[in-house]
Amino acid sequence: MNSRTKALFAAHALLPDGWRTNVLLEWNAAGTLVAVAPDVRDVPADATHAAGPVIPGMPNLHSHAFQRAMAGLTEYRANPADSFWSWRDLMYRFAARITPDTLGAIARWLYVEMLKAGYTSVCEFHYVHHAADGKCHAHPAELAQYVVDAAAETGIGMTMLPVLYQYSGFNAQPPRDDQRRFINTTGEFLDLLRALRDARPEHHALRYGVAPHSLRAVSEASLHALIEGFDAMSPGAPVHIHVAEQTAEVEASVAALGARPVQWLLDRFDVNARWCLVHATHVDAKETHALASSGAIAGLCLTTEANLGDGIFPAMDYLDARGAFGIGSDSHIGVDWRAELRLLEYGQRLLRRQRNVLASPRTAHVADRLFQGALEGGARATGRAVGALEEGARADWIVLDAEHPNLAEQTSTTWLSSVVFCEHGETPVRDVFVGGRCVVHERRHRDEARHYADYRNALSRLLADA
Ligand code: ZN
């Protein structure tokens, strides 16, 4: 360890080849790991000692930050046919009230919650661009800037994905009044993205991608123009899209485009590892295999998909076909990667009336397989060097509490199983490091009192006369 690097010694750490003992992690001033060595005998005197087992921090590949403030407010039956679509009407009413200031406060508190849960990166699918009357702000990316700043202030790594939203439905149906804050032409959108990148340039903890909202909201021509325009700025950077969340959306796609959405996209675009298909929920057997072999990431948001009654992704067939996936907290009805992974498996158990469905011949412990898969796919979706404790990756990790009743007296063989599947008491996530900085210590974020006060204040304004 030289004067410009820092080091952490962990008695147990989860490296790409599995659990190892006596691991020394060293990182540089930029927050990037420069050495990861197991079986270390001579621990440098100035190395910090991890308070428990160390595992990589989890990327959260799908977030709409403002929706955090609505969690719990839509859990009543507004009409007998309550569905995703009636929820969306309520969500639009809420989106109409968001200001730059309240959005910033919500995002800061949300990111504190993410960090405390052990999410160390977030992909923000950001579509509220304009003022409440639909007019462009003086700075066209003002709202997005508040979200980017929230990530920097709280310490979470970010992939900002401004959203291109143009239509209210297939065949270029004109946008609804309550969508006017989201709408841009492709040219306006690329200008917005340019302005944002100029105001907040990329760095180790910030990357930009783009998010065509869905096949409902863009046309084939605008999707091509978007990717071409974006590639001129940032070739190969991430592209995320909502793809097949609802059966009504699949039916509308078949009627308008003559194909199911995932199939249509795979047939017309070079869908590869830079793509993240969020809510690839409704895929038939052919699409499942084609998506898996494309290298794209299936963006699964299990708690939100359950909350909205979306449906169940064919996870077993997709993983058998070696499909890549990651997880996201999306509407933030919950902010906990452990719940996402648990529900991914539980959906399959309930469907198939079997246990340990998503285990593989190589990895008998479901949680180990799902944790590793979500790290790899989630990392790829961020377009950043995250998701593994290895040289060249960001120094992002979780220190587990080995004294937690669910981990005590166990060995590394079952630690992840207990972390994911046991739901007793406080979280076993004890400390969280991002870019080598300890941002959560003994389950407390360093600035959580201040961010919570700001969040309360924003809520009181948003919910007044709602
Ligand atoms: Zn979404």
PDB file of N, CA, C and O and ligand atoms in Angstrom, residues 62 64 125 242 278-279 330, ligand 1:
ATOM      1  N   HIS A  62     -33.119   0.019 -12.292  1.00  0.00           N
ATOM      2  CA  HIS A  62     -34.308   0.744 -12.757  1.00  0.00           C
ATOM      3  C   HIS A  62     -34.942   1.525 -11.624  1.00  0.00           C
ATOM      4  O   HIS A  62     -35.377   0.937 -10.625  1.00  0.00           O
ATOM      5  N   HIS A  64     -37.482   5.213 -10.871  1.00  0.00           N
ATOM      6  CA  HIS A  64     -38.134   6.496 -11.132  1.00  0.00           C
ATOM      7  C   HIS A  64     -38.203   7.179  -9.776  1.00  0.00           C
ATOM      8  O   HIS A  64     -39.114   6.915  -8.984  1.00  0.00           O
ATOM      9  N   PHE A 125     -34.186   6.244 -14.644  1.00  0.00           N
ATOM     10  CA  PHE A 125     -34.981   6.309 -15.879  1.00  0.00           C
ATOM     11  C   PHE A 125     -35.849   7.554 -15.729  1.00  0.00           C
ATOM     12  O   PHE A 125     -36.957   7.505 -15.193  1.00  0.00           O
ATOM     13  N   HIS A 242     -38.603   0.304 -21.465  1.00  0.00           N
ATOM     14  CA  HIS A 242     -39.694  -0.521 -20.926  1.00  0.00           C
ATOM     15  C   HIS A 242     -40.232  -1.332 -22.099  1.00  0.00           C
ATOM     16  O   HIS A 242     -40.544  -0.759 -23.136  1.00  0.00           O
ATOM     17  N   VAL A 278     -36.376  -3.478 -19.792  1.00  0.00           N
ATOM     18  CA  VAL A 278     -37.006  -3.427 -18.478  1.00  0.00           C
ATOM     19  C   VAL A 278     -38.421  -4.001 -18.576  1.00  0.00           C
ATOM     20  O   VAL A 278     -39.162  -3.674 -19.508  1.00  0.00           O
ATOM     21  N   HIS A 279     -38.795  -4.809 -17.625  1.00  0.00           N
ATOM     22  CA  HIS A 279     -40.088  -5.502 -17.631  1.00  0.00           C
ATOM     23  C   HIS A 279     -40.255  -6.312 -18.930  1.00  0.00           C
ATOM     24  O   HIS A 279     -41.210  -6.108 -19.664  1.00  0.00           O
ATOM     25  N   ASP A 330     -37.548   0.312  -9.254  1.00  0.00           N
ATOM     26  CA  ASP A 330     -38.579   0.885 -10.117  1.00  0.00           C
ATOM     27  C   ASP A 330     -39.492   1.884  -9.410  1.00  0.00           C
ATOM     28  O   ASP A 330     -39.126   3.031  -9.223  1.00  0.00           O
TER      29      ASP A 330
HETATM   30 ZN    ZN B   1     -40.199   1.916 -15.092  1.00  0.00          ZN
END
